[in-house]
XYZ file of C-alpha atoms in Angstrom:
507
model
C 94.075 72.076 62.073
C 94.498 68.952 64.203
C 92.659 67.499 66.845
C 94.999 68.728 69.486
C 95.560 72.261 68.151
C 91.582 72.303 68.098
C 91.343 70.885 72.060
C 93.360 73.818 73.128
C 91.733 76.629 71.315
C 88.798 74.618 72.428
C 90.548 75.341 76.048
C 91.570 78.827 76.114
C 87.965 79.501 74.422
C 86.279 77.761 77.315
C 88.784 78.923 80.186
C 88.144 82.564 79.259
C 84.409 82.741 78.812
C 84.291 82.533 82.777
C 87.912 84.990 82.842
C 87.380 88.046 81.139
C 90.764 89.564 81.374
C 89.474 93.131 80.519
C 88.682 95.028 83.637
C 85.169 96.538 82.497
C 84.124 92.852 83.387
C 86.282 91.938 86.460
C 84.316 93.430 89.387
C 80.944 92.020 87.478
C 82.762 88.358 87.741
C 82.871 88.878 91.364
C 79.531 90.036 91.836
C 78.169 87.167 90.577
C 77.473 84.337 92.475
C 79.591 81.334 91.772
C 75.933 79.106 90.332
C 75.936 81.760 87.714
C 79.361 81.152 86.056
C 80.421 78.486 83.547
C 81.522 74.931 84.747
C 84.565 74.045 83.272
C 85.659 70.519 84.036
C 88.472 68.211 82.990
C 85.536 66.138 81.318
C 84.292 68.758 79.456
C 87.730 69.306 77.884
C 88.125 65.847 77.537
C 84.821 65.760 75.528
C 86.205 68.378 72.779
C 83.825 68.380 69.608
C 85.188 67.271 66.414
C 86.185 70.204 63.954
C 84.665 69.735 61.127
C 82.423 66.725 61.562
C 78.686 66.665 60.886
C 76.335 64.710 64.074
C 75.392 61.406 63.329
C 72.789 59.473 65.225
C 73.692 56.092 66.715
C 72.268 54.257 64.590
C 73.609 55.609 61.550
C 77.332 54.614 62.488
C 78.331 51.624 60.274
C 82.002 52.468 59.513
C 84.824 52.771 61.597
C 86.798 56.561 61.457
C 89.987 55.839 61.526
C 91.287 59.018 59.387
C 92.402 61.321 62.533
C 94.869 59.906 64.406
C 94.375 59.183 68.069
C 96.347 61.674 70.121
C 96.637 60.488 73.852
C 95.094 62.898 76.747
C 97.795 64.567 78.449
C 97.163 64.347 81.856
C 100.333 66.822 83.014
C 99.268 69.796 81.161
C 102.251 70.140 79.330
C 101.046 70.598 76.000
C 98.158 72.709 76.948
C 101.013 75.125 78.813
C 103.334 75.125 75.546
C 100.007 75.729 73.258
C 99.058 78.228 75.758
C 101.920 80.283 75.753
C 101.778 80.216 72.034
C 98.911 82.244 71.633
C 99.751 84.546 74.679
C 103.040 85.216 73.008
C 104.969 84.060 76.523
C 107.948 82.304 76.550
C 107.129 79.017 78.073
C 109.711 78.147 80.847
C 111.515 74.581 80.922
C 110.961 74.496 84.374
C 107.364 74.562 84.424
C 107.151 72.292 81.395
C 109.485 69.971 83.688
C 107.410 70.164 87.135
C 103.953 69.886 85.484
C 105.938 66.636 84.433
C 107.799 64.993 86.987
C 107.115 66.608 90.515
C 104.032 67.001 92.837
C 105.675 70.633 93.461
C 105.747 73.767 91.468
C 108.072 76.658 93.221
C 108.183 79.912 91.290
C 108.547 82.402 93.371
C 109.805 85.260 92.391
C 109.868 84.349 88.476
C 108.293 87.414 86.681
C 105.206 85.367 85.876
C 102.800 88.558 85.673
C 99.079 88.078 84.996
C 100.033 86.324 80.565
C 102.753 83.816 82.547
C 100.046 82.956 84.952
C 97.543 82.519 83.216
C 99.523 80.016 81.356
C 99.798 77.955 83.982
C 96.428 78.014 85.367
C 95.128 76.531 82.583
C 97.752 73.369 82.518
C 96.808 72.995 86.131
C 93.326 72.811 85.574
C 94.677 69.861 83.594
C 96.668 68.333 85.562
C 96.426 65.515 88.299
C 99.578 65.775 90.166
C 100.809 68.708 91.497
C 99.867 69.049 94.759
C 101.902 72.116 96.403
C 101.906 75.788 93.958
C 104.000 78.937 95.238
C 103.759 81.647 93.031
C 104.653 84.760 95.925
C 106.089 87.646 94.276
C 105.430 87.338 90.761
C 103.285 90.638 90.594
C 100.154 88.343 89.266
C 97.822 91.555 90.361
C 94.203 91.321 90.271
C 94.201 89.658 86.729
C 96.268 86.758 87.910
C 94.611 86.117 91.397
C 91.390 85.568 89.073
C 92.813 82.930 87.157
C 94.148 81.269 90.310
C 90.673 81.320 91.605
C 88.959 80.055 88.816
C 91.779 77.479 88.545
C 91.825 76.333 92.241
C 87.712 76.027 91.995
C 88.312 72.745 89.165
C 91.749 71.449 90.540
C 91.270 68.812 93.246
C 95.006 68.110 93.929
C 96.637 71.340 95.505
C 96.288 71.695 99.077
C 99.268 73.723 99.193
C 98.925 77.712 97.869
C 101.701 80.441 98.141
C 100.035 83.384 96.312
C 102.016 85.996 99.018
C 103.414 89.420 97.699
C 101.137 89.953 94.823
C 99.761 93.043 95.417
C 96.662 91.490 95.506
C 94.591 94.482 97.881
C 90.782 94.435 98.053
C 90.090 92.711 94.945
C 92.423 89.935 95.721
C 90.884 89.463 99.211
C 87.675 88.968 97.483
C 88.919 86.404 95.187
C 90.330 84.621 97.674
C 87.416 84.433 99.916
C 85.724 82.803 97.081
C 88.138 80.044 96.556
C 87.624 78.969 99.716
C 84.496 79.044 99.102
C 84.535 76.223 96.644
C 87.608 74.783 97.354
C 87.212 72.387 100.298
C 90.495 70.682 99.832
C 93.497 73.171 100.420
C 95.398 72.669 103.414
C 97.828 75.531 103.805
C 97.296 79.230 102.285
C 99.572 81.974 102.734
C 98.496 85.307 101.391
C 101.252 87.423 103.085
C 102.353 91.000 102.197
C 99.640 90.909 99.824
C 98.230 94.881 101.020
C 95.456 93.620 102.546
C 93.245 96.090 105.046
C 90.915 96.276 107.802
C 88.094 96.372 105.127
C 89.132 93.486 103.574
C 88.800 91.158 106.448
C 85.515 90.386 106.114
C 86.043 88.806 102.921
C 88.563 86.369 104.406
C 87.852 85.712 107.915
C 84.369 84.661 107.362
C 85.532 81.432 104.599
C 88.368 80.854 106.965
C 86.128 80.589 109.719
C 84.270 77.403 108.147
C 86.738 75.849 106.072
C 86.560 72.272 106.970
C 90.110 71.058 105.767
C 92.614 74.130 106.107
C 95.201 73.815 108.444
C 98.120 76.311 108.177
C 97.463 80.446 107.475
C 99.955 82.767 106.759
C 98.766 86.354 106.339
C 101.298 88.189 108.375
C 102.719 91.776 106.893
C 99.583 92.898 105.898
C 97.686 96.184 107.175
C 95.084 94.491 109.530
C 94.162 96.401 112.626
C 92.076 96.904 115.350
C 89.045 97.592 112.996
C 89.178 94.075 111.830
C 89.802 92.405 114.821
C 86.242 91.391 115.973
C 85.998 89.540 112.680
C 89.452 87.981 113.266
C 88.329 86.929 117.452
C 85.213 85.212 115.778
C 87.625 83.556 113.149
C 89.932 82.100 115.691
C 87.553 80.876 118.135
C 85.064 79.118 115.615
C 87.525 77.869 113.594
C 87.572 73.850 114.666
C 90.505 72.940 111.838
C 93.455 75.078 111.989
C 96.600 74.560 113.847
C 98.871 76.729 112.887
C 98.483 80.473 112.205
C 100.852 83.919 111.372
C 99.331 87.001 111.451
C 102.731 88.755 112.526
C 103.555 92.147 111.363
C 100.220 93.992 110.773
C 98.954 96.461 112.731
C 97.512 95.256 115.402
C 97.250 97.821 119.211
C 95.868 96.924 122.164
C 92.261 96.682 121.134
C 93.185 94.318 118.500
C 95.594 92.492 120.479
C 92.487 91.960 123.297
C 90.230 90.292 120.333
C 92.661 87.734 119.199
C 93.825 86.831 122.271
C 89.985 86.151 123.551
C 89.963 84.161 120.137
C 92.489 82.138 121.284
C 91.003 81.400 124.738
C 88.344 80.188 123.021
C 89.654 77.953 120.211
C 90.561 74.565 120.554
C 92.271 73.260 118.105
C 95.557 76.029 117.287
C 99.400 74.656 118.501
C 101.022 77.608 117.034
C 100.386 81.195 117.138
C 102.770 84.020 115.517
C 101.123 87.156 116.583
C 104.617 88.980 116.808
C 105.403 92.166 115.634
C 102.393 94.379 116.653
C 101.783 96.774 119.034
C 100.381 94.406 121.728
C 101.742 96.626 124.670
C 101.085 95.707 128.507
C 97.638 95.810 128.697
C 97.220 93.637 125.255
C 100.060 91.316 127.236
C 97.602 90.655 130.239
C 95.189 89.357 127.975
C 96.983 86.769 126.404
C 98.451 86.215 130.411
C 94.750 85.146 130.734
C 94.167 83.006 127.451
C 97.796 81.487 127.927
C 96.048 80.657 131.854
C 92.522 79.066 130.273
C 94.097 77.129 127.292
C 94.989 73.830 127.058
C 96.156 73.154 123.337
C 98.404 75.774 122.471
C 102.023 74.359 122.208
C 104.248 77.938 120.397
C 103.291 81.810 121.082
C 105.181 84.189 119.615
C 105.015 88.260 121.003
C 107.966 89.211 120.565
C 108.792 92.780 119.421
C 105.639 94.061 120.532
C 106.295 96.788 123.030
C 105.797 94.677 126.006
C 107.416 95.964 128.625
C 108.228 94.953 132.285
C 104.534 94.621 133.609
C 103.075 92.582 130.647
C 106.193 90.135 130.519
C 105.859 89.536 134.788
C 101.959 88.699 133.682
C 102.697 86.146 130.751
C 105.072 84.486 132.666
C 102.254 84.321 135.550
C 100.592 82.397 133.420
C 102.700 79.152 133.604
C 101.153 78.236 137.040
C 98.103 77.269 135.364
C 99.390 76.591 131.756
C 100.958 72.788 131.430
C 100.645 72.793 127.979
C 102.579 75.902 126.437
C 106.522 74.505 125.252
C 107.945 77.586 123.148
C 107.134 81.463 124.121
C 109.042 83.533 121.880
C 108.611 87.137 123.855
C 112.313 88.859 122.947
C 113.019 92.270 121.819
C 111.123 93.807 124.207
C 111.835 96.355 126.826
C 112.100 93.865 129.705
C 115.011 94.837 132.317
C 117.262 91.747 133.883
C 115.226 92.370 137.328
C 111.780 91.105 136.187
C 113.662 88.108 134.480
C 115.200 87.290 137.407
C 111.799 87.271 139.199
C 110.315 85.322 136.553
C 113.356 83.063 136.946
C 112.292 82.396 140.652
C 108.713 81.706 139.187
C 109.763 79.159 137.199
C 111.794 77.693 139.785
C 108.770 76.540 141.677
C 107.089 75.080 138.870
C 107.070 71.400 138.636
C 104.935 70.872 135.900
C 106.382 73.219 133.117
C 106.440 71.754 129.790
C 108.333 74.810 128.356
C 111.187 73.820 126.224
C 112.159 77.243 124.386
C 111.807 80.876 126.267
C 113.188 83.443 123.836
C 114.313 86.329 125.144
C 116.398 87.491 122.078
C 118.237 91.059 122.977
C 117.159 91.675 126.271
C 120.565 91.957 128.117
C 121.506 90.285 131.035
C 123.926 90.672 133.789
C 126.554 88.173 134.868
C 124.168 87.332 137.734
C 121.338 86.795 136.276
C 122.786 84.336 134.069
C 124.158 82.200 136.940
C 120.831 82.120 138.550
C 119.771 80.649 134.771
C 122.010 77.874 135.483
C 120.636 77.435 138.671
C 116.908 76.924 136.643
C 118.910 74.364 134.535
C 119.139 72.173 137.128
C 115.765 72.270 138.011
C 114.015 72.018 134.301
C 117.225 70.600 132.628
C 115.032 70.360 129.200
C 114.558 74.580 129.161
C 116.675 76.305 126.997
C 116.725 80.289 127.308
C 117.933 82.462 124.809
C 118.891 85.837 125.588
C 120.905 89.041 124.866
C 121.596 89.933 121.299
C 121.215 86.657 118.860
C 121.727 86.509 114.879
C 118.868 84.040 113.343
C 116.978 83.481 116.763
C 119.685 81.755 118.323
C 122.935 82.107 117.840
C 124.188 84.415 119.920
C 126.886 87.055 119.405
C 127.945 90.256 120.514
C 126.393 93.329 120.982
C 127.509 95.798 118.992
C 126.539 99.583 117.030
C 125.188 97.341 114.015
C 123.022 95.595 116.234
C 121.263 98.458 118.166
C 121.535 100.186 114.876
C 119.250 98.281 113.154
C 116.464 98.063 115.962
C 116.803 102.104 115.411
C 116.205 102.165 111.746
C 113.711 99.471 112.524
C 111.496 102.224 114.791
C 111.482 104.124 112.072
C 109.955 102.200 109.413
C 107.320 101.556 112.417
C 106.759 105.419 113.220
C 106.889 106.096 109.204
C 103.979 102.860 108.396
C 101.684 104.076 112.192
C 102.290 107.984 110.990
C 100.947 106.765 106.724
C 104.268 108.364 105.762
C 107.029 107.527 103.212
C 110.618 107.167 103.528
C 111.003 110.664 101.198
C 108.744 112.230 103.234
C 110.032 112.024 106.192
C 113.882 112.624 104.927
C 112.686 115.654 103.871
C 111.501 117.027 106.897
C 115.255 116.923 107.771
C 116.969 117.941 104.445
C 116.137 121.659 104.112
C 117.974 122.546 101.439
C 116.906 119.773 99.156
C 120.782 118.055 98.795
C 119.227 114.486 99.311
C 122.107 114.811 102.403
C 122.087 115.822 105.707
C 124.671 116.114 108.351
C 124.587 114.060 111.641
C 123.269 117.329 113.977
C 120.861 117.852 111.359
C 119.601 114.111 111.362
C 119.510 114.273 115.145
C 117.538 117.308 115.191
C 115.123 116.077 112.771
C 114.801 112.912 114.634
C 113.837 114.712 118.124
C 111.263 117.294 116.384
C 109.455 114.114 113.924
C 109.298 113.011 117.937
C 110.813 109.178 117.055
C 111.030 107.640 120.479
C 115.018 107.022 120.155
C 117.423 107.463 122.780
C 120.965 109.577 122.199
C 122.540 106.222 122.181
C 120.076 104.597 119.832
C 120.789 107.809 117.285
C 124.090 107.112 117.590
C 124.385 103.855 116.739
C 121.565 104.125 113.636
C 124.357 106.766 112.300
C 127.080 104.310 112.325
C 124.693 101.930 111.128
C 123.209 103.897 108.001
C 126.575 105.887 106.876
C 127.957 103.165 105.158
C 130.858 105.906 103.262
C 131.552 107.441 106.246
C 131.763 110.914 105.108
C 130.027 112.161 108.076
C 126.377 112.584 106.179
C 123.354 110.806 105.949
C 122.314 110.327 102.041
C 118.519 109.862 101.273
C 119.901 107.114 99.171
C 122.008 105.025 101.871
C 119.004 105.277 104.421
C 116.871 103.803 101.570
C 119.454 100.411 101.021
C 119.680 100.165 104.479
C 116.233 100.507 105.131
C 115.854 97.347 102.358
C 118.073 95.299 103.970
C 116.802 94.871 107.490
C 113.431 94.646 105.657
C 115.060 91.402 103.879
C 116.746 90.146 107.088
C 113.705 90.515 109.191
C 111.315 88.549 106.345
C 114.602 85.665 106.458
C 114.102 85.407 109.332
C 110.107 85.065 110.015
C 110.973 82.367 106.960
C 113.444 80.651 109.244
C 111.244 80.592 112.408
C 108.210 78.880 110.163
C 110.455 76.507 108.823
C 111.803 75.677 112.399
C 107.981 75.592 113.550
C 107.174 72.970 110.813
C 109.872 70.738 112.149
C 108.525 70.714 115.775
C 105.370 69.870 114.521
């Protein structure tokens, strides 16, 4: 064998004596503490024994070996991936072998990667020396491949950028996590969305977050934290001294929970932009970011929206601009707010001279013809505000209400009431389909609507039918409410994509 066949077996060897890929020996890895593993270093793979050749003291060297040739150290990783893949019978993929080569990024999302594939290139990136940005969200890594990311991220001083989202990483992958951060004082943005994460996992995360000197971007929105974990997530925001941007949109946050962060966010001083849309935030949870909106000074973007704030909690947030000079985008649409209280906060912000809001967006909250002159009337007094309002495709551009529209808020109530209720989409299409046909009619889908008690109106119902029965042959099929239940589950995640993206330009 020759030298560089023997370096990488030398590598695999070395790279799983501390990654033990059978699962008798997984939650014993974690256990231990991180002084207790192997060190695994570029220099030690560098420093690769010799097959074959006997020691010989210093002084005992009198002849030049010149009989194995000199193979130069691959700095990419390239040939480590290719040698890897080999003996993990995976396919290597040319564009991989091509980014470990030429770029600083390597984007493979959704590639099929699975805990072999990633492995693969965990070892190449312990390697190599350029790539500084890795997204590997939705490759179904599972707890196997978050452990090689871990162990990879604790030698590799040159990503600062980490997409490890929808993994299905749960408990074990929170824990994993935490301890990357633990030893990895270099990565500057980490998002670990959809990823299954609990209230019991917090702890694991918020505490490493919490002290991390260098990271500056989070993503962990559409996971399952609540108000349990909340009190560890207050502590998180308002000791963290580094972050500036943060999404923890679409969990499960109520009022308790919305209470905590938004006290963590009095506190802090360093966040610009906070996505804390999509929870159950409600009135009272409303008032309290009124009051942290009222006491800070650094936050520039606040997002709320779709979180069951109604009349009341909107009048207080927008209260809060006769103290706030700081604040230039609040995102608070698709909410139940009626025209009236816009029009009163309209007046409000009349009288403010000092507003440094740019952006108020009141996506799908309807407005009358007169409440839309008196917005022109606010033009001329803060000519740089832009409102948006009534129902908008992509946070912005607007277009015209219509049955697909109010539709797909429905179906979206549902997936709420099914994920608050812990129930699945069969489950609860059974409850209306007595007979078992996988079909129901429309009275029989309104009737098992109003008994599940869904809080949708006779219009809303209406309109979800039109929306869901794409055949039109007057039933609902357990199939049809599945696609369409996919869809707006894709459009919604497009557009949270879209709004981060726009948030990155502003910054």
């Amino acid at each position: 064998m020759d030298a560089i066949d023997y370096t990488d077996d030398y590598l695999l060897t070395r790279f799983l004596s501390f990654v033990n890929v059978r699962s008798s020996t997984r939650d014993s890895l974690l256990s231990l503490p991180l002084s207790k593993c192997e060190v695994f270093t570029r220099d030690s793979a560098r420093a690769t024994p010799v097959k074959g050749k006997a020691d010989i003291e210093d002084d005992q060297e009198t002849v030049l070996d010149i009989t194995a040739p000199h193979v130069p150290y691959d700095d990419t990783g390239r040939r480590t991936y290719e040698k890897i893949c080999q003996k993990l019978d995976v396919v290597p993929s040319s564009k991989i072998l091509r980014k470990l080569a030429e770029s600083p990024s390597i984007d493979i999302r959704h590639y099929g990667l699975g805990p072999k594939g990633t492995m693969a290139v965990s070892v190449a990136l312990v390697i190599n020396s350029t790539v500084t940005t890795l997204n590997i969200s939705g490759n179904n890594i599972d707890k196997t491949g978050i452990l090689y990311i871990q162990r990879m991220m604790e030698e590799n001083i040159t990503i600062t950028d980490l997409d490890v989202s929808d993994n299905h990483l749960k408990t074990f992958g929170a824990k994993a996590i935490g301890m990357m951060l633990q030893d990895n004082k270099g990565i500057r943005r980490l998002s670990i969305a959809g990823n299954e994460f609990t209230d019991l996992d917090a702890t694991f995360l918020t505490k490493e977050i919490e002290i991390h000197p260098t990271l500056d971007y989070l993503d962990i929105s559409r996971n399952g934290f609540g108000d349990i974990a909340a009190p560890f997530f207050e502590k998180m925001i308002s000791e963290n001294n580094n972050m500036t941007e943060l999404n923890i949109s679409w969990n499960q946050f109520r009022v308790p929970g919305a209470k905590c962060l938004a006290r963590g966010l009095k506190d802090n001083m360093k966040l610009k932009l906070v996505n804390a849309s999509w929870n159950g935030i409600d009135d009272e949870g409303a008032l309290a970011f009124s009051d942290c909106l009222s006491n800070n000074a650094v936050l520039t973007e606040l997002d709320i929206s779709c979180s069951r704030i109604g009349d009341k909690g909107y009048a207080q947030v927008m209260r809060a601009f006769k103290k706030n000079e700081d604040l230039e985008v609040l995102r608070i649409g698709k909410n139940n707010i009626k025209e009236e209280t816009v029009k009163l906060s309209i007046d409000l912000l009349k009288e403010i001279t000092t507003l440094k809001l740019v952006l108020l967006d009141l996506s799908d909250v309807m407005l009358g013809a007169s409440v839309v002159k008196e917005l022109e009337s606010l033009e001329e007094v803060h000519p740089n505000l832009e409102v948006v309002h009534g129902y908008t495709d992509s946070y912005g551009k607007r277009k015209m209400a219509g049955f697909a529209d109010l539709g797909e808020e429905a179906l979206w109530i549902i997936k709420e009431f099914i994920e608050e209720k812990d129930l699945t989409v069969a489950k609860l299409f059974a409850e209306f389909d007595e007979d078992g046909s996988n079909s129901v009619d429309y009275d029989e889908f309104r009737q098992g609507i109003k008994q599940a008690k869904i809080p949708l109106s006779s219009s809303q119902v209406d309109a979800l039918i039109n929306f869901i029965d794409m055949d039109g042959d007057g039933d609902i099929d357990f199939s049809e409410l599945v696609l369409k239940m996919k869809e707006i589950t894709k459009k919604r995640k497009e557009e949270d994509e879209q709004r981060a993206a726009e948030a990155r330009k502003r910054r």
